[in-house]
CSV table of C-alpha atoms and ligand atoms in Angstrom, one decimal:
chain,number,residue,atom,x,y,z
A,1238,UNK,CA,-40.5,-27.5,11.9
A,1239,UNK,CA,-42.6,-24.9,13.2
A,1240,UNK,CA,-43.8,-24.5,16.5
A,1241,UNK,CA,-47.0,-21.7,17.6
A,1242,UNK,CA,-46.4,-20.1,20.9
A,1243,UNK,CA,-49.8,-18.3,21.2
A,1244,UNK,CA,-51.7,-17.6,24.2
A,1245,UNK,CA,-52.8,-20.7,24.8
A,1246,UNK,CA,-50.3,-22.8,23.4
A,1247,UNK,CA,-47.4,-22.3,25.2
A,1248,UNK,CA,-44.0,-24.4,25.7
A,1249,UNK,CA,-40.7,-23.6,26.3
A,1250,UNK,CA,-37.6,-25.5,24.2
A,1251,UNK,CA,-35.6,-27.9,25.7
A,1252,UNK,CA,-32.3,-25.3,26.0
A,1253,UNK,CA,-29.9,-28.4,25.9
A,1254,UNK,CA,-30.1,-31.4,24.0
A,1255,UNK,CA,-27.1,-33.0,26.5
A,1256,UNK,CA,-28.9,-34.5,28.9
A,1257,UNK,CA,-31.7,-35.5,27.4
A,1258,UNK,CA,-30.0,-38.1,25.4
A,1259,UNK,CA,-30.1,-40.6,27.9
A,1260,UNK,CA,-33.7,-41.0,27.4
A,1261,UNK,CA,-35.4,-42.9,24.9
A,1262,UNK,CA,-37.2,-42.5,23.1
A,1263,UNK,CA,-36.7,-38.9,22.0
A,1264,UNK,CA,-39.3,-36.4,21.5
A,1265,UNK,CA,-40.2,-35.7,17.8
A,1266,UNK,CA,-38.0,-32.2,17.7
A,1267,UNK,CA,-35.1,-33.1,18.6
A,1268,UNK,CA,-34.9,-36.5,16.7
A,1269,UNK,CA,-34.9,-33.6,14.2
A,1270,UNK,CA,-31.7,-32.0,15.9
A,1271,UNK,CA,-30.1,-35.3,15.2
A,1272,UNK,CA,-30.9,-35.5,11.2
A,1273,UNK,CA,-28.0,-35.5,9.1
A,1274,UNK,CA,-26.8,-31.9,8.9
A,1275,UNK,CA,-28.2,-30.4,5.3
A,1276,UNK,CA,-25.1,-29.9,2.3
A,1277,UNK,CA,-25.7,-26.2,2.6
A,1278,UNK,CA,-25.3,-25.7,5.9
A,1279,UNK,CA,-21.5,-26.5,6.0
A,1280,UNK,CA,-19.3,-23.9,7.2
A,1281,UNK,CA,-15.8,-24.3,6.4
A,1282,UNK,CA,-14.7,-20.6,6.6
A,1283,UNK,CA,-15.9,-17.7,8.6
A,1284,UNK,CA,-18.4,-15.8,6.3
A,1285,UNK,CA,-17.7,-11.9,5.8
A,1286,UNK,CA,-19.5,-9.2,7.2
A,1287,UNK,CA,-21.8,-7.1,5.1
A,1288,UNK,CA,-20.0,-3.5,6.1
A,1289,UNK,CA,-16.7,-2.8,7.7
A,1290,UNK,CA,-18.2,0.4,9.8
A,1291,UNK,CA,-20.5,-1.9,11.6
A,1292,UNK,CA,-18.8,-5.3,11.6
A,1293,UNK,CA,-18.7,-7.5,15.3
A,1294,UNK,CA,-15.1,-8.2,13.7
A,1295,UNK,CA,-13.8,-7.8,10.6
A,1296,UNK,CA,-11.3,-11.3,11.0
A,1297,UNK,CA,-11.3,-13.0,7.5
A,1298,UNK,CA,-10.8,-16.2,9.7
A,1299,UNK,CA,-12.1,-18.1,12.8
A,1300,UNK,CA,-10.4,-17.0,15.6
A,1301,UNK,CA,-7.4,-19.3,15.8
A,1302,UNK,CA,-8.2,-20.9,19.0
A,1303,UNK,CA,-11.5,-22.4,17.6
A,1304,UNK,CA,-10.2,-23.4,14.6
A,1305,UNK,CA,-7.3,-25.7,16.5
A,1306,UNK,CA,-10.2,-26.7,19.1
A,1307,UNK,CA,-12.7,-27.8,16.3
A,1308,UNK,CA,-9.3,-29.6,14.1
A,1309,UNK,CA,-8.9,-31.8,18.1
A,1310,UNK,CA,-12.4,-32.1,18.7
A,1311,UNK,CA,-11.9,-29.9,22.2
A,1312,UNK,CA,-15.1,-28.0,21.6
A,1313,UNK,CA,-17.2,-29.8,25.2
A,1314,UNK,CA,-20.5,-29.5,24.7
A,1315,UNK,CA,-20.8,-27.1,21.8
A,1316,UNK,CA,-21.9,-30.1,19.4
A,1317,UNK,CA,-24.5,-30.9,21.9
A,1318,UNK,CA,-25.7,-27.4,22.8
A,1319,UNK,CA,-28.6,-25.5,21.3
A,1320,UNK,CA,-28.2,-22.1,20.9
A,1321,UNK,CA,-31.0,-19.5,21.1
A,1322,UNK,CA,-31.6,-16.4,18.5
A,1323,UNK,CA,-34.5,-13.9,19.2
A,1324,UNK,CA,-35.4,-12.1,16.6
A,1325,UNK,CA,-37.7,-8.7,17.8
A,1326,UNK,CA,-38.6,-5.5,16.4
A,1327,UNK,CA,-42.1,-3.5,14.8
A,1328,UNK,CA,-44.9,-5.7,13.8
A,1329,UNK,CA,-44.8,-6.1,9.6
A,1330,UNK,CA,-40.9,-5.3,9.5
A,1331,UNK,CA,-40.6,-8.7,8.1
A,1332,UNK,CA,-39.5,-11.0,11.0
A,1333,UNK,CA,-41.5,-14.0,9.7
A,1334,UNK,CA,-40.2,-13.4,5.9
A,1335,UNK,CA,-36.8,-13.0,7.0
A,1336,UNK,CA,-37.1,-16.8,9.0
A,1337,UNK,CA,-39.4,-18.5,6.7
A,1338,UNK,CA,-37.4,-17.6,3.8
A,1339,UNK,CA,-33.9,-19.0,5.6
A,1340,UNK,CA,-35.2,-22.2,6.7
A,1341,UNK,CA,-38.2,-23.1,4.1
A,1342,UNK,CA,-37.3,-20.8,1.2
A,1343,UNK,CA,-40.6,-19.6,0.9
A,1344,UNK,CA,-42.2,-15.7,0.8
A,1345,UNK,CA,-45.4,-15.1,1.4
A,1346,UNK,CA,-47.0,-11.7,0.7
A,1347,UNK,CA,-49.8,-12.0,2.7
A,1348,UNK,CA,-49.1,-10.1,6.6
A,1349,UNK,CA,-50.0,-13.0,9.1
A,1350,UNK,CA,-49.1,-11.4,12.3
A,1351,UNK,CA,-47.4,-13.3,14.9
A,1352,UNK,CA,-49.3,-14.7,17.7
A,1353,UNK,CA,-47.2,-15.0,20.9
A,1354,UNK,CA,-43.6,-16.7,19.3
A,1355,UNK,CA,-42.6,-19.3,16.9
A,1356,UNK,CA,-39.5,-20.9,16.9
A,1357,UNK,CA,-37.6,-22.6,14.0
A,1358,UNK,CA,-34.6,-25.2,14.2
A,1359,UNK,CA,-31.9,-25.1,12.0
A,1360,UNK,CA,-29.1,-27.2,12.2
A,1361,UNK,CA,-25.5,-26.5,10.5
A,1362,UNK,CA,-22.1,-28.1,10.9
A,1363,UNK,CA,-18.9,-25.4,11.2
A,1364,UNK,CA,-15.6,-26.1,11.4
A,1365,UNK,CA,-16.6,-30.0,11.2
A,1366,UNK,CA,-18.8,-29.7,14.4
A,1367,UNK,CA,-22.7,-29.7,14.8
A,1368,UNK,CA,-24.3,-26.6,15.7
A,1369,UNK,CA,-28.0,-26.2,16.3
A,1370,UNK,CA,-29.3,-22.4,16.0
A,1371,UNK,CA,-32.9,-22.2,17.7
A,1372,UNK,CA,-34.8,-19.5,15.9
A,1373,UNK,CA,-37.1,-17.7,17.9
A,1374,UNK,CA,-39.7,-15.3,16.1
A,1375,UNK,CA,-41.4,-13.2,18.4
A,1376,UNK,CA,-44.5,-10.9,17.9
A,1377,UNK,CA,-44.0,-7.4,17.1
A,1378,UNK,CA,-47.9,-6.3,17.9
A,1379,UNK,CA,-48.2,-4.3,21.3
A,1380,UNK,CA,-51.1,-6.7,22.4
A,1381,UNK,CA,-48.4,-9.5,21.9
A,1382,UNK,CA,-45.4,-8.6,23.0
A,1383,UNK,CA,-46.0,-9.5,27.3
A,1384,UNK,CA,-45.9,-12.9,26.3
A,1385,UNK,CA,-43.4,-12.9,23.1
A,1386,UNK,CA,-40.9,-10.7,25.9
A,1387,UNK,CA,-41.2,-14.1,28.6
A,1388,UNK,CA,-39.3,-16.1,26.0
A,1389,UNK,CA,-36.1,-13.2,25.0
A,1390,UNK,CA,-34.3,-14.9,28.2
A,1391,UNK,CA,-31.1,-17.0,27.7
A,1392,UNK,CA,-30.5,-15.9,24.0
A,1393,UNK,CA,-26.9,-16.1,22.9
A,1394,UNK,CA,-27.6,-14.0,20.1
A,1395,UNK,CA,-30.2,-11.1,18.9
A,1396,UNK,CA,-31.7,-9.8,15.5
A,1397,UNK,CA,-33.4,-6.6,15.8
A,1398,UNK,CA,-35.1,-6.0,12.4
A,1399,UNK,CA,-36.5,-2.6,11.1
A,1400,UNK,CA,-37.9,-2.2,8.0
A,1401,UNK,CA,-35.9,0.2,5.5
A,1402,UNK,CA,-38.1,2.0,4.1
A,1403,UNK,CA,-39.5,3.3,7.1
A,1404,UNK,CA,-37.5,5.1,10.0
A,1405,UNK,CA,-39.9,4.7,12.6
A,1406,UNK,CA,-39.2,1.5,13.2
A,1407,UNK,CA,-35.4,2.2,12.9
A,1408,UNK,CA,-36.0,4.4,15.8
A,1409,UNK,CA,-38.0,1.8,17.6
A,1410,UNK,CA,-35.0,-0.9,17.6
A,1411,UNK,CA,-33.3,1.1,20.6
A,1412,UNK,CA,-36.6,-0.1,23.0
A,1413,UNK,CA,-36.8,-2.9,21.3
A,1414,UNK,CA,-32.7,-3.8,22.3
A,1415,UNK,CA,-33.6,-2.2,25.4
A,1416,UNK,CA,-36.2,-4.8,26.5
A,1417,UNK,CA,-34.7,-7.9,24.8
A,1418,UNK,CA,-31.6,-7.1,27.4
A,1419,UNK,CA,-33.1,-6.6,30.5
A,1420,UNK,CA,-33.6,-10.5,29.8
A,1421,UNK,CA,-30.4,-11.4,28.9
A,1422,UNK,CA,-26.5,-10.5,29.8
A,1423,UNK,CA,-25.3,-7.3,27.5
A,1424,UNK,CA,-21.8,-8.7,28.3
A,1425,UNK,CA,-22.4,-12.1,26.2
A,1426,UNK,CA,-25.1,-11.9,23.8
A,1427,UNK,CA,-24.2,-11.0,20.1
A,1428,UNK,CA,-26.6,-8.3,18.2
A,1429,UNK,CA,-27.8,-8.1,15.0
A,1430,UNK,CA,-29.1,-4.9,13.3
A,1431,UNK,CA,-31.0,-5.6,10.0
A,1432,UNK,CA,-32.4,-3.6,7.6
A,1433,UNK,CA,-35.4,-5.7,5.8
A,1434,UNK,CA,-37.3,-4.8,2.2
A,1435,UNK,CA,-34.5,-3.6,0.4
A,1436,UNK,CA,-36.3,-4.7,-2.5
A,1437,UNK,CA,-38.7,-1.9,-1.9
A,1438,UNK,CA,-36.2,0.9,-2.0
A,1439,UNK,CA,-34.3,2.9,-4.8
A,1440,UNK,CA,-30.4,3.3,-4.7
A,1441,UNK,CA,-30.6,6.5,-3.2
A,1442,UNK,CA,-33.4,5.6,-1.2
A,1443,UNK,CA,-31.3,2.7,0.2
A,1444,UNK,CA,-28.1,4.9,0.8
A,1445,UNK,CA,-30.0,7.5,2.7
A,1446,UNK,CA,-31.6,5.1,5.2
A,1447,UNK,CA,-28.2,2.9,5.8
A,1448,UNK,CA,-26.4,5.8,6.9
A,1449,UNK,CA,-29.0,6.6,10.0
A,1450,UNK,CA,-29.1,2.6,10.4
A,1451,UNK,CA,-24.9,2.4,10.2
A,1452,UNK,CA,-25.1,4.8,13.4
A,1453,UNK,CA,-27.6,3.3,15.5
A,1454,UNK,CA,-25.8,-0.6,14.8
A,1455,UNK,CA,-22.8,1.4,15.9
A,1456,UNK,CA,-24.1,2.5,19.4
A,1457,UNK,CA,-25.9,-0.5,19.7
A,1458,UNK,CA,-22.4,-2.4,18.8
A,1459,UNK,CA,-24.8,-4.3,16.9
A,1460,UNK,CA,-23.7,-6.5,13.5
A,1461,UNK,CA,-25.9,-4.5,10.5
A,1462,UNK,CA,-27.2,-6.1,7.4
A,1463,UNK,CA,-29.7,-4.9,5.0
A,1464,UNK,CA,-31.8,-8.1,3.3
A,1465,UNK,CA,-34.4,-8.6,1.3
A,1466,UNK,CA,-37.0,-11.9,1.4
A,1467,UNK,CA,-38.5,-11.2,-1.6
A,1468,UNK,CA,-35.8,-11.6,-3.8
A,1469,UNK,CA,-33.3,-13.6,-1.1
A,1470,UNK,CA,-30.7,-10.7,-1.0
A,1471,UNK,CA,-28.2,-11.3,1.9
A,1472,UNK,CA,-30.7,-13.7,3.8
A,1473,UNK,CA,-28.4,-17.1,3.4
A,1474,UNK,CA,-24.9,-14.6,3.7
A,1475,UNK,CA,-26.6,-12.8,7.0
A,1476,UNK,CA,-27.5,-16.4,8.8
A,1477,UNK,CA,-24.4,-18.0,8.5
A,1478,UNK,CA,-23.0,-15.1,9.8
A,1479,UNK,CA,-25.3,-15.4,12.6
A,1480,UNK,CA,-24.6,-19.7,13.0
A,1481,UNK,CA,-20.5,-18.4,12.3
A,1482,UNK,CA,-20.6,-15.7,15.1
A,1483,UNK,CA,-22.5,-17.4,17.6
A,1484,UNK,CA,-20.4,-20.8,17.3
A,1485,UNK,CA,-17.3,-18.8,17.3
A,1486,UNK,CA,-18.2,-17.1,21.0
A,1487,UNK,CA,-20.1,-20.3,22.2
A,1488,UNK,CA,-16.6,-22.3,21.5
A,1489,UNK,CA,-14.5,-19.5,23.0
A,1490,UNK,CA,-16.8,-19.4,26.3
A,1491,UNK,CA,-16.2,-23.1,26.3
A,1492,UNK,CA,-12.4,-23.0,26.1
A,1493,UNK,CA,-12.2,-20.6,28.6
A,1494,UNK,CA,-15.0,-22.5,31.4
A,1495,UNK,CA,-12.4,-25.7,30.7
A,1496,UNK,CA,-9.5,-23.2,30.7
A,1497,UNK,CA,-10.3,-21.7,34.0
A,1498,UNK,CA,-10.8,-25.4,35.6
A,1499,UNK,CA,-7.4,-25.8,35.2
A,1500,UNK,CA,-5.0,-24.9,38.1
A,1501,UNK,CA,-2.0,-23.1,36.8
A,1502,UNK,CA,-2.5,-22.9,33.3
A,1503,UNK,CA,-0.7,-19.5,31.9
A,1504,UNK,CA,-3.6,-17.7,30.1
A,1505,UNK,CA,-1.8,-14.8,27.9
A,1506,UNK,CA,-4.4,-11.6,27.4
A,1507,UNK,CA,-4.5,-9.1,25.0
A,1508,UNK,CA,-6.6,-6.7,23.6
A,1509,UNK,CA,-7.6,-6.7,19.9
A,1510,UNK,CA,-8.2,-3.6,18.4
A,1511,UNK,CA,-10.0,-5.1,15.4
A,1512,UNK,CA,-12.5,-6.6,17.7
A,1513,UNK,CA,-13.9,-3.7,19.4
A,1514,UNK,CA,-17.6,-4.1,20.1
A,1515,UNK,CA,-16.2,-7.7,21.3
A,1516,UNK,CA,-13.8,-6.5,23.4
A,1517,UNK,CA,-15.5,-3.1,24.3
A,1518,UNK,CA,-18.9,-5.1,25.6
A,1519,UNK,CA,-17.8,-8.3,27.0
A,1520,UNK,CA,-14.5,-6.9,28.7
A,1521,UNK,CA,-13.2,-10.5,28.3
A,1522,UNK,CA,-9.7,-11.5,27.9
A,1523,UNK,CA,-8.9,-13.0,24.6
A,1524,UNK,CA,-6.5,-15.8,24.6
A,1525,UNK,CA,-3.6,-17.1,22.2
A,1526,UNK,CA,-3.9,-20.4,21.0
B,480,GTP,N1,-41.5,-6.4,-0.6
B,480,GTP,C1,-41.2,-7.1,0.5
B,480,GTP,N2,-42.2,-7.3,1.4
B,480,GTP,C2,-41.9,-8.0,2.5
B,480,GTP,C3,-40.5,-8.4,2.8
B,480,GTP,N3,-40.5,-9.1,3.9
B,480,GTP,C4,-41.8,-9.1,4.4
B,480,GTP,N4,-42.6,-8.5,3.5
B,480,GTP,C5,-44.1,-8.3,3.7
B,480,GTP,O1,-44.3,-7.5,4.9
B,480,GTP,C6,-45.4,-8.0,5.6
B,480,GTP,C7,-45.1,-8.4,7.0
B,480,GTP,O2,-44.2,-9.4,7.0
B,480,GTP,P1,-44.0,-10.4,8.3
B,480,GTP,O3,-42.8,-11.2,8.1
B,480,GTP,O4,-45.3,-11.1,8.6
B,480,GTP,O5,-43.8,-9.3,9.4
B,480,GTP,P2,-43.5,-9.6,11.0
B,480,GTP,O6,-42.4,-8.7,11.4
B,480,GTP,O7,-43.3,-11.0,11.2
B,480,GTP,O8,-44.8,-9.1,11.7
B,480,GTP,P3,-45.4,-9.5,13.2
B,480,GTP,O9,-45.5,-11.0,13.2
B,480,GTP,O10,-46.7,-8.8,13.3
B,480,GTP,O11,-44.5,-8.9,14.2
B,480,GTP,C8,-46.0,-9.2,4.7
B,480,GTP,O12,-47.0,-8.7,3.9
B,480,GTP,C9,-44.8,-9.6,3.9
B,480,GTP,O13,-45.1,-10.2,2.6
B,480,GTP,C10,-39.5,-8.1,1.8
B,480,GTP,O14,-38.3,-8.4,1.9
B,480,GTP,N5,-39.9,-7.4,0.7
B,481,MG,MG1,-44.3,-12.4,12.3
């Protein structure tokens, strides 16, 4: 289901599907959100990161308090939430590619710049739960980006893509972070630094390039990946990332927003080292199970 945001055309998701449900009859998308969850977008296990040096975390498992929320059903809303992914950087990086091959397995090699945003729905179940991921593909042409930027707010995640074969618009991702966070809360949101068109580079080519990019996602404390969309390299491994990360800090929030309703409950902290752009950015406790 896709949705053109273009000048004229303009309208703004429904950010919770919650309390919407009491009316009926539902609007066309989000009888969508309520089709059976596609066979392939089952997560039973947290999905690895692409490169240790620029991981969010490097856990081989959920953390241990979602997975004994999600086993007793204690997760609140998160079945019923819809989360919201930006995805912003250059014009003809490969935004579009990168979504349309995810959700529609399908590359076009035509450049049909963005007008405005687009958004895409996909749906995936983790840890036995529903989890909707709202993906929001935003223009990367100057003349668009005023009204692609109105729509970066409330994002609980963002993908800032560069193109690997040209460092230009590696360099551009730090404005492109930049503006996507004056919209959003640097203490919560998760980021995404990926490399696109790895098809189009040699070896060498690629190593060079994801030594510069290894750097920047590390200041950025940013998640990289390098993909390709015209051969489907890392796009399926880097989006359930994405869905596994975001339901992972979506569920924690939620435990600790019930957690902190509850007069005199003992809340153990510590600090993980192994968690560090976690720990380093949100400056949140993280509790034992
Ligand atoms: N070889 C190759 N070409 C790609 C890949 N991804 C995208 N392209 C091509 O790059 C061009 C731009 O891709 P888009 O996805 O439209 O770029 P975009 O970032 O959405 O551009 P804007 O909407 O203007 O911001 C198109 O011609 C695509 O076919 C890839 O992985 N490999
Ligand atoms: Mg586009």
């Amino acid at each position: 289901m896709s949705h053109v945001l273009g000048l004229e055309l303009r309208r703004e998701a429904p950010p919770l599907l919650g309390p919407r449900l009491s009316s009926f009859p539902l609007p066309a998308c989000e009888m969508n959100i309520l089709a059976p969850v596609r066979r392939d977008r089952v997560l039973a296990e947290l999905p690895q990161c692409l490169r240790k040096e620029a991981a969010l975390h490097v856990h081989k498992d959920f953390h241990p308090r979602v997975t004994c929320a999600c086993q007793e059903h204690r997760t609140g809303t998160v079945g019923f939430k819809i989360s919201k992914v930006i995805v912003v950087g250059d014009l003809s990086v490969g935004k579009t590619c990168l979504i349309n091959r995810f959700c529609k397995d399908t590359f076009d090699k035509n450049y049909k710049a963005t007008i405005g945003v687009d958004f895409e729905m996909e749906r995936f179940e983790v840890l036995g739960i529903p989890f909707s991921l709202q993906l929001w593909d935003t223009a990367g042409q100057e003349r668009f980006k005023c009204i692609a930027s109105t729509y970066y707010r409330g994002a609980q995640a963002i993908i800032i893509v560069f193109n690997l074969n040209d460092v230009a618009s590696l360099e551009h991702t730090k404005q492109w972070l930049a503006d996507a966070l004056k919209e959003n809360d640097p203490s919560s949101v998760l980021l995404f630094l990926v490399g696109s068109k790895k098809d189009l580079s040699t070896p060498a080519q690629y190593l060079l390039m994801e030594k510069d990019a290894l750097k920047v996602a590390q200041e950025m404390k940013a998640e990289y990946w390098a993909v390709s969309s015209l051969t489907g390299e890392n796009v399926r491994e880097f989006f359930f990332r994405v869905a596994a990360l975001t339901f992972e800090a979506t569920v924690l929030a939620e435990l600790e927003k019930s957690g902190a309703r509850r007069i005199g409950d003992v809340v153990r902290i510590h600090s993980d080292d192994s968690n560090l752009y976690l720990s380093a950015r949100k400056k949140k406790p993280t509790c034992c199970p």
